[in-house]
């Protein structure tokens, strides 16, 4: 500490140490040591459970978007290319998770003093203006995600009631059902922070895994009589990038990992936990994706459960018809439960940051209820505007996730880490080039999709 006291402490001029000290030429490790030395008011960290790491790694969507996005959109849109794209996303995410863990470890206590360590790292590297930009992108993505969850949960409920209480779906349209689901969601969002209800995270993960298993089983129980006759769509640039956006949306939860890492007793274990989680996610994604391509091809419905139900109706065997139908609606209930869990978990990060900005107490109060209700109503507005979740899903994955998961972490690593190896630089450059191509391609393909939707709404 003598070295710290003699060289570093004289530069204690403001609370914003990292940003202010850049002009004094301190090395990155010295800035890190200074931060640790000055931040003596450390807090007690709780040991986070494994299901939280899994939930964030799969971004709460794991198989749901493997079923809801990757399987139903990517294979139909990108064909066999989608499997290769899944593998590219898998390894790219692992690498980016590794460097992001190093970044959060480097900034040390700075990550623990804020509710959003991801944007805090951006501020440490590039200043407050860059933080504002990254915050806008991150929270825009959160709104996109929660809007997709709202649309998906509503569609699943409509399917369920259409089968068992058809009178409710004939009298109520999609837009009214969206309002009903919002009324259900608002009280749930009034709960505290995710650490207060880890059971919900566990439930979200387990329901989605079980749903994926049921969907895969259903597809295998009723294969086509001649696989060679399964129609396959010709892949075009528009369909390719649309499918790629869905894959990235399904795989990526990288921007939310720093929140979990900052809550862990030993944040360095974050990467090992993430590897385990990504392997689980990939082991579900890829088989379901292959089944979708081989058994359904271009016949994949935007909701793959509809495929299973329609297939069961065509069966002559009464027993198999009942089995497939039961599997489909069990998976539907699990998915609906998943989205109700996941909506609150994903949006909570934004809610906490907004509450911190406007000084709302960290206890249950009417201000919290009002703020969170306004957020849910905002997602309702988005859902009513573009009631096609696959468009939002692809746009968010292709544009926002590429920026948050690939571009920003690479820039942070180069800025904050000393002596970056040439191999790391080349890998990051390759990933960022890939991300840029996907980003611009996704903007183009989704613009066409949105134009066609409003020109010929279905």
Short mmCIF file of C-alpha atoms in Angstrom, two decimals:
data_model
loop_
_atom_site.label_atom_id
_atom_site.label_comp_id
_atom_site.label_asym_id
_atom_site.label_seq_id
_atom_site.Cartn_x
_atom_site.Cartn_y
_atom_site.Cartn_z
CA UNK A 1 0.00 0.00 0.00
CA UNK A 2 3.01 2.33 0.26
CA UNK A 3 3.22 2.41 -3.52
CA UNK A 4 -0.46 3.18 -3.74
CA UNK A 5 -0.24 5.86 -1.09
CA UNK A 6 2.70 7.63 -2.70
CA UNK A 7 1.75 7.49 -6.35
CA UNK A 8 -1.97 6.98 -6.68
CA UNK A 9 -3.75 8.72 -3.82
CA UNK A 10 -2.70 12.27 -4.80
CA UNK A 11 -4.90 11.86 -7.86
CA UNK A 12 -8.05 11.41 -5.75
CA UNK A 13 -9.83 14.47 -7.10
CA UNK A 14 -13.33 13.29 -7.90
CA UNK A 15 -15.56 10.26 -7.42
CA UNK A 16 -15.29 9.50 -11.12
CA UNK A 17 -11.75 8.14 -10.78
CA UNK A 18 -11.41 6.18 -14.00
CA UNK A 19 -12.51 8.98 -16.27
CA UNK A 20 -10.66 11.81 -14.55
CA UNK A 21 -7.36 9.98 -14.18
CA UNK A 22 -6.93 9.17 -17.86
CA UNK A 23 -5.35 12.58 -18.46
CA UNK A 24 -2.64 11.83 -15.91
CA UNK A 25 -1.25 8.89 -17.84
CA UNK A 26 -1.78 6.20 -15.23
CA UNK A 27 -1.68 2.66 -16.56
CA UNK A 28 -4.86 0.60 -16.60
CA UNK A 29 -3.73 -1.62 -13.76
CA UNK A 30 -2.86 1.45 -11.65
CA UNK A 31 -6.33 2.82 -12.22
CA UNK A 32 -7.74 -0.52 -11.15
CA UNK A 33 -5.62 -0.52 -7.99
CA UNK A 34 -6.65 3.03 -7.23
CA UNK A 35 -10.29 2.13 -7.58
CA UNK A 36 -9.90 -0.81 -5.18
CA UNK A 37 -7.93 1.30 -2.70
CA UNK A 38 -10.41 4.16 -2.58
CA UNK A 39 -13.56 2.08 -2.52
CA UNK A 40 -13.27 0.86 1.05
CA UNK A 41 -17.01 0.68 1.64
CA UNK A 42 -17.36 -2.81 0.20
CA UNK A 43 -20.66 -4.58 0.62
CA UNK A 44 -21.62 -8.16 1.32
CA UNK A 45 -22.21 -10.13 -1.87
CA UNK A 46 -24.55 -13.05 -2.03
CA UNK A 47 -23.60 -16.29 -3.72
CA UNK A 48 -25.66 -16.49 -6.87
CA UNK A 49 -27.25 -19.76 -7.86
CA UNK A 50 -26.41 -21.68 -11.00
CA UNK A 51 -29.86 -21.29 -12.48
CA UNK A 52 -29.34 -17.53 -12.65
CA UNK A 53 -26.22 -17.96 -14.76
CA UNK A 54 -28.06 -20.36 -17.04
CA UNK A 55 -31.01 -18.00 -17.35
CA UNK A 56 -28.85 -15.04 -18.33
CA UNK A 57 -26.63 -17.03 -20.67
CA UNK A 58 -29.65 -18.20 -22.60
CA UNK A 59 -31.17 -14.80 -21.90
CA UNK A 60 -34.21 -16.46 -20.52
CA UNK A 61 -35.05 -17.64 -23.96
CA UNK A 62 -32.88 -20.68 -24.40
CA UNK A 63 -35.15 -23.07 -26.15
CA UNK A 64 -38.09 -20.78 -26.33
CA UNK A 65 -36.51 -18.89 -29.15
CA UNK A 66 -34.91 -22.10 -30.29
CA UNK A 67 -38.51 -23.18 -30.70
CA UNK A 68 -39.98 -19.74 -31.05
CA UNK A 69 -37.21 -18.16 -33.09
CA UNK A 70 -34.38 -20.41 -34.18
CA UNK A 71 -36.44 -23.44 -35.13
CA UNK A 72 -39.48 -21.75 -36.51
CA UNK A 73 -37.73 -18.90 -38.24
CA UNK A 74 -34.07 -19.69 -38.87
CA UNK A 75 -34.32 -23.10 -40.57
CA UNK A 76 -37.23 -21.96 -42.68
CA UNK A 77 -35.49 -18.69 -43.54
CA UNK A 78 -31.82 -19.73 -43.69
CA UNK A 79 -32.11 -23.48 -44.29
CA UNK A 80 -29.10 -25.60 -43.37
CA UNK A 81 -27.09 -22.41 -43.04
CA UNK A 82 -28.87 -21.87 -39.74
CA UNK A 83 -27.00 -24.76 -38.10
CA UNK A 84 -23.64 -23.28 -39.08
CA UNK A 85 -24.80 -19.87 -37.89
CA UNK A 86 -25.78 -21.36 -34.54
CA UNK A 87 -22.28 -22.78 -34.13
CA UNK A 88 -20.69 -19.45 -35.07
CA UNK A 89 -22.91 -17.68 -32.53
CA UNK A 90 -22.08 -20.30 -29.90
CA UNK A 91 -18.30 -19.88 -30.12
CA UNK A 92 -18.49 -16.11 -30.61
CA UNK A 93 -20.59 -15.77 -27.47
CA UNK A 94 -18.18 -17.90 -25.46
CA UNK A 95 -15.25 -15.71 -26.50
CA UNK A 96 -17.11 -12.47 -25.81
CA UNK A 97 -18.24 -13.75 -22.43
CA UNK A 98 -14.62 -14.50 -21.55
CA UNK A 99 -13.38 -11.01 -22.37
CA UNK A 100 -16.36 -9.34 -20.70
CA UNK A 101 -15.66 -11.27 -17.49
CA UNK A 102 -12.08 -9.97 -17.62
CA UNK A 103 -13.35 -6.41 -18.09
CA UNK A 104 -15.75 -6.53 -15.14
CA UNK A 105 -13.03 -8.12 -13.00
CA UNK A 106 -10.64 -5.32 -14.00
CA UNK A 107 -12.89 -2.43 -13.02
CA UNK A 108 -13.37 -4.13 -9.67
CA UNK A 109 -15.46 -2.26 -7.13
CA UNK A 110 -16.81 0.08 -9.78
CA UNK A 111 -18.94 -2.82 -11.02
CA UNK A 112 -20.42 -3.37 -7.57
CA UNK A 113 -21.37 0.24 -6.90
CA UNK A 114 -23.94 0.41 -9.69
CA UNK A 115 -27.03 -1.52 -10.71
CA UNK A 116 -25.73 -1.72 -14.27
CA UNK A 117 -22.03 -2.72 -14.42
CA UNK A 118 -22.15 -3.17 -18.20
CA UNK A 119 -22.73 0.52 -18.90
CA UNK A 120 -20.43 1.44 -16.01
CA UNK A 121 -17.61 -0.35 -17.82
CA UNK A 122 -18.42 1.70 -20.92
CA UNK A 123 -18.19 4.86 -18.84
CA UNK A 124 -14.84 3.84 -17.37
CA UNK A 125 -13.47 3.32 -20.87
CA UNK A 126 -15.04 6.04 -22.99
CA UNK A 127 -16.81 8.54 -20.73
CA UNK A 128 -20.34 9.54 -19.85
CA UNK A 129 -21.54 10.25 -23.37
CA UNK A 130 -20.63 6.74 -24.45
CA UNK A 131 -22.41 5.39 -21.38
CA UNK A 132 -25.60 7.22 -22.37
CA UNK A 133 -25.44 5.72 -25.86
CA UNK A 134 -24.83 2.19 -24.55
CA UNK A 135 -27.60 2.63 -21.98
CA UNK A 136 -30.03 3.64 -24.72
CA UNK A 137 -29.09 0.60 -26.83
CA UNK A 138 -29.26 -1.79 -23.87
CA UNK A 139 -32.64 -0.59 -22.70
CA UNK A 140 -34.03 -0.47 -26.22
CA UNK A 141 -33.10 -4.12 -26.44
CA UNK A 142 -34.84 -4.78 -23.12
CA UNK A 143 -38.02 -3.19 -24.47
CA UNK A 144 -37.78 -5.30 -27.64
CA UNK A 145 -37.32 -8.49 -25.61
CA UNK A 146 -40.21 -7.82 -23.26
CA UNK A 147 -42.43 -6.90 -26.20
CA UNK A 148 -41.64 -10.26 -27.80
CA UNK A 149 -42.45 -12.01 -24.52
CA UNK A 150 -45.75 -10.17 -24.29
CA UNK A 151 -46.72 -11.16 -27.82
CA UNK A 152 -45.64 -14.78 -27.40
CA UNK A 153 -47.41 -15.29 -24.07
CA UNK A 154 -50.57 -13.78 -25.55
CA UNK A 155 -50.48 -16.02 -28.62
CA UNK A 156 -49.98 -19.09 -26.45
CA UNK A 157 -52.92 -18.18 -24.23
CA UNK A 158 -55.10 -17.63 -27.29
CA UNK A 159 -54.14 -21.08 -28.59
CA UNK A 160 -54.95 -22.69 -25.25
CA UNK A 161 -58.34 -21.06 -24.83
CA UNK A 162 -59.17 -21.61 -28.49
CA UNK A 163 -58.94 -25.33 -27.83
CA UNK A 164 -60.67 -25.53 -24.45
CA UNK A 165 -62.83 -22.35 -24.27
CA UNK A 166 -63.32 -21.34 -27.92
CA UNK A 167 -65.98 -18.75 -27.10
CA UNK A 168 -63.33 -16.55 -25.45
CA UNK A 169 -61.16 -16.39 -28.56
CA UNK A 170 -64.00 -15.80 -30.99
CA UNK A 171 -65.23 -12.74 -29.08
CA UNK A 172 -61.81 -11.33 -28.15
CA UNK A 173 -59.15 -10.44 -30.71
CA UNK A 174 -55.37 -10.35 -30.32
CA UNK A 175 -55.30 -6.71 -29.25
CA UNK A 176 -57.80 -7.27 -26.43
CA UNK A 177 -55.92 -10.37 -25.32
CA UNK A 178 -52.73 -8.29 -25.14
CA UNK A 179 -54.50 -5.96 -22.72
CA UNK A 180 -55.65 -8.90 -20.59
CA UNK A 181 -52.11 -10.28 -20.34
CA UNK A 182 -50.80 -6.82 -19.40
CA UNK A 183 -53.31 -6.66 -16.54
CA UNK A 184 -51.92 -10.00 -15.33
CA UNK A 185 -48.29 -8.93 -15.72
CA UNK A 186 -48.41 -5.54 -13.99
CA UNK A 187 -48.85 -6.86 -10.40
CA UNK A 188 -46.09 -9.44 -10.98
CA UNK A 189 -43.64 -6.71 -11.96
CA UNK A 190 -44.14 -4.98 -8.61
CA UNK A 191 -41.96 -7.62 -6.93
CA UNK A 192 -38.44 -6.68 -5.83
CA UNK A 193 -35.10 -7.51 -7.42
CA UNK A 194 -34.34 -10.88 -9.07
CA UNK A 195 -32.26 -11.95 -6.06
CA UNK A 196 -35.47 -11.91 -4.03
CA UNK A 197 -37.20 -14.48 -6.21
CA UNK A 198 -34.57 -16.82 -7.63
CA UNK A 199 -37.26 -19.52 -7.81
CA UNK A 200 -38.75 -17.64 -10.77
CA UNK A 201 -35.42 -17.83 -12.61
CA UNK A 202 -35.24 -21.55 -11.92
CA UNK A 203 -38.82 -21.98 -13.09
CA UNK A 204 -38.16 -20.04 -16.28
CA UNK A 205 -35.18 -22.25 -17.13
CA UNK A 206 -36.83 -25.56 -16.29
CA UNK A 207 -40.07 -24.83 -18.13
CA UNK A 208 -38.24 -23.94 -21.32
CA UNK A 209 -36.05 -27.06 -21.24
CA UNK A 210 -39.06 -29.29 -20.65
CA UNK A 211 -40.96 -27.56 -23.45
CA UNK A 212 -38.07 -28.15 -25.86
CA UNK A 213 -37.93 -31.83 -24.98
CA UNK A 214 -41.68 -32.18 -25.52
CA UNK A 215 -41.56 -30.40 -28.87
CA UNK A 216 -38.65 -32.56 -30.07
CA UNK A 217 -40.45 -35.70 -28.92
CA UNK A 218 -43.62 -34.62 -30.71
CA UNK A 219 -41.77 -34.04 -33.97
CA UNK A 220 -40.04 -37.43 -33.77
CA UNK A 221 -43.28 -39.29 -33.03
CA UNK A 222 -44.85 -38.14 -36.29
CA UNK A 223 -42.18 -37.86 -38.99
CA UNK A 224 -43.16 -37.35 -42.65
CA UNK A 225 -43.59 -40.49 -44.71
CA UNK A 226 -41.00 -39.30 -47.22
CA UNK A 227 -38.40 -36.89 -45.85
CA UNK A 228 -37.06 -36.21 -49.33
CA UNK A 229 -40.36 -34.52 -50.20
CA UNK A 230 -40.24 -32.05 -47.32
CA UNK A 231 -40.29 -28.59 -48.98
CA UNK A 232 -37.24 -26.42 -48.39
CA UNK A 233 -37.26 -22.71 -49.13
CA UNK A 234 -34.59 -21.24 -51.36
CA UNK A 235 -32.39 -19.06 -49.18
CA UNK A 236 -32.16 -15.42 -50.26
CA UNK A 237 -30.19 -12.56 -48.66
CA UNK A 238 -33.40 -11.26 -47.06
CA UNK A 239 -34.38 -14.61 -45.53
CA UNK A 240 -30.78 -15.34 -44.53
CA UNK A 241 -30.35 -12.17 -42.48
CA UNK A 242 -33.85 -12.45 -41.06
CA UNK A 243 -33.01 -15.92 -39.78
CA UNK A 244 -29.61 -14.79 -38.53
CA UNK A 245 -31.24 -12.08 -36.44
CA UNK A 246 -33.48 -14.70 -34.84
CA UNK A 247 -30.48 -16.88 -33.97
CA UNK A 248 -28.60 -14.02 -32.33
CA UNK A 249 -31.68 -13.01 -30.39
CA UNK A 250 -32.12 -16.56 -29.14
CA UNK A 251 -28.51 -17.15 -28.11
CA UNK A 252 -27.36 -13.91 -26.58
CA UNK A 253 -27.67 -12.76 -23.00
CA UNK A 254 -24.16 -11.36 -22.80
CA UNK A 255 -25.13 -7.78 -21.80
CA UNK A 256 -26.91 -9.11 -18.70
CA UNK A 257 -24.04 -11.29 -17.46
CA UNK A 258 -22.12 -8.44 -15.72
CA UNK A 259 -25.09 -7.91 -13.39
CA UNK A 260 -24.82 -11.51 -12.26
CA UNK A 261 -21.03 -11.45 -12.08
CA UNK A 262 -21.07 -8.39 -9.81
CA UNK A 263 -23.38 -10.26 -7.41
CA UNK A 264 -21.22 -13.39 -7.23
CA UNK A 265 -18.80 -13.96 -4.37
CA UNK A 266 -16.15 -14.99 -6.88
CA UNK A 267 -16.86 -13.25 -10.18
CA UNK A 268 -13.98 -15.09 -11.88
CA UNK A 269 -16.12 -18.24 -11.87
CA UNK A 270 -18.57 -16.54 -14.19
CA UNK A 271 -16.90 -17.80 -17.35
CA UNK A 272 -16.87 -21.44 -16.22
CA UNK A 273 -20.56 -21.20 -15.33
CA UNK A 274 -21.28 -19.60 -18.70
CA UNK A 275 -19.48 -22.37 -20.61
CA UNK A 276 -21.63 -24.96 -18.87
CA UNK A 277 -24.78 -22.95 -19.59
CA UNK A 278 -23.97 -22.35 -23.25
CA UNK A 279 -23.28 -26.04 -23.78
CA UNK A 280 -26.73 -26.84 -22.39
CA UNK A 281 -28.35 -24.21 -24.59
CA UNK A 282 -26.52 -25.42 -27.71
CA UNK A 283 -27.38 -29.04 -26.95
CA UNK A 284 -31.04 -28.03 -27.09
CA UNK A 285 -30.86 -25.54 -29.97
CA UNK A 286 -29.02 -27.60 -32.51
CA UNK A 287 -31.08 -30.83 -32.27
CA UNK A 288 -34.35 -28.88 -32.37
CA UNK A 289 -33.05 -26.84 -35.30
CA UNK A 290 -32.06 -29.96 -37.23
CA UNK A 291 -35.45 -31.56 -36.54
CA UNK A 292 -37.17 -28.44 -37.79
CA UNK A 293 -35.19 -28.49 -41.04
CA UNK A 294 -35.47 -32.23 -41.71
CA UNK A 295 -39.06 -32.89 -40.62
CA UNK A 296 -40.84 -29.60 -41.32
CA UNK A 297 -38.69 -27.65 -43.74
CA UNK A 298 -40.55 -24.70 -45.21
CA UNK A 299 -43.78 -25.79 -43.49
CA UNK A 300 -42.63 -24.43 -40.13
CA UNK A 301 -45.29 -22.20 -38.64
CA UNK A 302 -44.26 -19.02 -36.76
CA UNK A 303 -45.36 -21.03 -33.72
CA UNK A 304 -44.09 -24.58 -34.07
CA UNK A 305 -46.71 -25.92 -31.65
CA UNK A 306 -49.27 -25.20 -34.36
CA UNK A 307 -47.36 -27.67 -36.55
CA UNK A 308 -47.65 -30.36 -33.89
CA UNK A 309 -51.38 -29.76 -33.35
CA UNK A 310 -52.11 -29.77 -37.09
CA UNK A 311 -50.08 -32.97 -37.52
CA UNK A 312 -52.00 -34.69 -34.73
CA UNK A 313 -55.33 -33.90 -36.43
CA UNK A 314 -54.21 -35.72 -39.59
CA UNK A 315 -53.31 -38.95 -37.79
CA UNK A 316 -55.52 -42.00 -38.23
CA UNK A 317 -54.24 -43.66 -35.06
CA UNK A 318 -56.48 -42.37 -32.26
CA UNK A 319 -53.94 -43.12 -29.53
CA UNK A 320 -51.11 -41.24 -31.25
CA UNK A 321 -53.46 -38.37 -32.00
CA UNK A 322 -54.21 -37.96 -28.28
CA UNK A 323 -50.55 -38.33 -27.31
CA UNK A 324 -49.36 -35.67 -29.75
CA UNK A 325 -52.15 -33.30 -28.78
CA UNK A 326 -51.37 -33.68 -25.08
CA UNK A 327 -47.66 -33.16 -25.68
CA UNK A 328 -48.36 -30.03 -27.70
CA UNK A 329 -50.62 -28.39 -25.16
CA UNK A 330 -48.38 -29.38 -22.25
CA UNK A 331 -45.50 -27.68 -24.04
CA UNK A 332 -47.77 -24.70 -24.67
CA UNK A 333 -48.58 -24.33 -20.97
CA UNK A 334 -44.88 -24.61 -20.08
CA UNK A 335 -43.97 -21.94 -22.61
CA UNK A 336 -46.72 -19.63 -21.38
CA UNK A 337 -45.42 -20.05 -17.84
CA UNK A 338 -41.90 -19.38 -19.03
CA UNK A 339 -42.83 -16.08 -20.62
CA UNK A 340 -44.71 -14.92 -17.55
CA UNK A 341 -41.58 -15.68 -15.49
CA UNK A 342 -39.12 -14.29 -18.00
CA UNK A 343 -40.89 -11.00 -18.69
CA UNK A 344 -40.38 -9.83 -15.13
CA UNK A 345 -36.81 -11.11 -14.91
CA UNK A 346 -35.64 -9.40 -18.09
CA UNK A 347 -37.33 -6.06 -17.53
CA UNK A 348 -36.20 -5.84 -13.89
CA UNK A 349 -32.75 -4.59 -14.83
CA UNK A 350 -34.17 -1.52 -16.57
CA UNK A 351 -36.70 -0.94 -13.80
CA UNK A 352 -34.00 -0.93 -11.12
CA UNK A 353 -31.84 1.55 -13.01
CA UNK A 354 -34.76 3.92 -13.60
CA UNK A 355 -35.67 3.68 -9.91
CA UNK A 356 -32.11 4.56 -8.99
CA UNK A 357 -32.08 7.57 -11.33
CA UNK A 358 -35.29 9.06 -9.93
CA UNK A 359 -34.40 8.09 -6.34
CA UNK A 360 -37.16 5.57 -5.66
CA UNK A 361 -36.58 3.62 -2.44
CA UNK A 362 -35.57 -0.04 -2.68
CA UNK A 363 -38.71 -1.11 -0.87
CA UNK A 364 -42.26 -1.76 -1.99
CA UNK A 365 -43.92 1.61 -2.59
CA UNK A 366 -46.47 3.25 -4.88
CA UNK A 367 -43.72 4.98 -6.88
CA UNK A 368 -42.26 1.60 -7.84
CA UNK A 369 -45.69 0.29 -8.81
CA UNK A 370 -46.41 3.34 -10.97
CA UNK A 371 -43.04 3.29 -12.75
CA UNK A 372 -43.17 -0.41 -13.54
CA UNK A 373 -46.78 -0.22 -14.67
CA UNK A 374 -45.81 2.55 -17.11
CA UNK A 375 -43.06 0.33 -18.52
CA UNK A 376 -45.45 -2.58 -19.08
CA UNK A 377 -47.88 -0.24 -20.83
CA UNK A 378 -45.01 0.93 -23.04
CA UNK A 379 -44.37 -2.64 -24.20
CA UNK A 380 -48.11 -2.95 -24.82
CA UNK A 381 -47.91 0.03 -27.19
CA UNK A 382 -45.05 -1.62 -29.10
CA UNK A 383 -46.92 -4.92 -29.26
CA UNK A 384 -50.04 -3.21 -30.58
CA UNK A 385 -47.97 -1.37 -33.20
CA UNK A 386 -46.13 -4.41 -34.60
CA UNK A 387 -48.10 -7.52 -33.55
CA UNK A 388 -45.63 -9.82 -35.35
CA UNK A 389 -43.12 -11.00 -32.77
CA UNK A 390 -40.81 -12.62 -35.33
CA UNK A 391 -40.11 -9.21 -36.88
CA UNK A 392 -39.25 -7.65 -33.52
CA UNK A 393 -37.23 -10.73 -32.57
CA UNK A 394 -35.09 -10.62 -35.70
CA UNK A 395 -34.64 -6.85 -35.62
CA UNK A 396 -33.51 -6.87 -31.99
CA UNK A 397 -31.16 -9.79 -32.56
CA UNK A 398 -29.65 -8.53 -35.78
CA UNK A 399 -29.16 -4.89 -34.80
CA UNK A 400 -29.08 -4.44 -31.03
CA UNK A 401 -27.54 -7.72 -29.90
CA UNK A 402 -24.69 -7.52 -32.40
CA UNK A 403 -23.78 -4.13 -30.95
CA UNK A 404 -24.18 -5.06 -27.29
CA UNK A 405 -22.64 -8.53 -27.41
CA UNK A 406 -19.86 -8.18 -29.99
CA UNK A 407 -18.91 -4.62 -30.86
CA UNK A 408 -19.01 -2.90 -27.45
CA UNK A 409 -17.20 -5.68 -25.49
CA UNK A 410 -14.44 -5.73 -28.14
CA UNK A 411 -13.94 -1.97 -27.89
CA UNK A 412 -13.93 -2.16 -24.08
CA UNK A 413 -11.32 -4.90 -24.09
CA UNK A 414 -8.98 -3.01 -26.41
CA UNK A 415 -9.40 0.18 -24.38
CA UNK A 416 -9.09 -1.20 -20.84
CA UNK A 417 -6.77 -4.20 -21.15
CA UNK A 418 -3.02 -3.68 -21.52
CA UNK A 419 -1.02 -5.58 -24.15
CA UNK A 420 -3.89 -7.22 -26.03
CA UNK A 421 -2.50 -10.15 -27.99
CA UNK A 422 -2.56 -10.18 -31.79
CA UNK A 423 -4.64 -13.36 -31.79
CA UNK A 424 -7.30 -11.76 -29.59
CA UNK A 425 -7.31 -8.66 -31.78
CA UNK A 426 -7.80 -10.75 -34.92
CA UNK A 427 -10.62 -12.77 -33.35
CA UNK A 428 -12.42 -9.62 -32.18
CA UNK A 429 -11.96 -7.98 -35.58
CA UNK A 430 -13.42 -11.04 -37.32
CA UNK A 431 -16.39 -11.21 -34.96
CA UNK A 432 -17.07 -7.47 -35.27
CA UNK A 433 -16.92 -7.65 -39.06
CA UNK A 434 -19.40 -10.51 -38.97
CA UNK A 435 -21.58 -8.50 -36.57
CA UNK A 436 -21.53 -5.43 -38.82
CA UNK A 437 -22.59 -7.47 -41.86
CA UNK A 438 -25.41 -9.08 -39.88
CA UNK A 439 -26.48 -5.69 -38.50
CA UNK A 440 -26.85 -3.98 -41.87
CA UNK A 441 -28.34 -7.08 -43.46
CA UNK A 442 -30.87 -7.34 -40.66
CA UNK A 443 -31.93 -3.71 -41.03
CA UNK A 444 -32.52 -4.28 -44.75
CA UNK A 445 -34.40 -7.57 -44.40
CA UNK A 446 -36.59 -6.37 -41.54
CA UNK A 447 -37.42 -3.11 -43.31
CA UNK A 448 -38.79 -5.21 -46.17
CA UNK A 449 -40.72 -7.43 -43.75
CA UNK A 450 -42.28 -4.45 -41.96
CA UNK A 451 -43.18 -2.78 -45.26
CA UNK A 452 -44.85 -5.95 -46.53
CA UNK A 453 -46.69 -6.37 -43.22
CA UNK A 454 -48.30 -2.95 -43.38
CA UNK A 455 -48.89 -3.23 -47.12
CA UNK A 456 -50.59 -6.62 -46.82
CA UNK A 457 -51.48 -7.16 -43.12
CA UNK A 458 -52.61 -10.67 -42.21
#
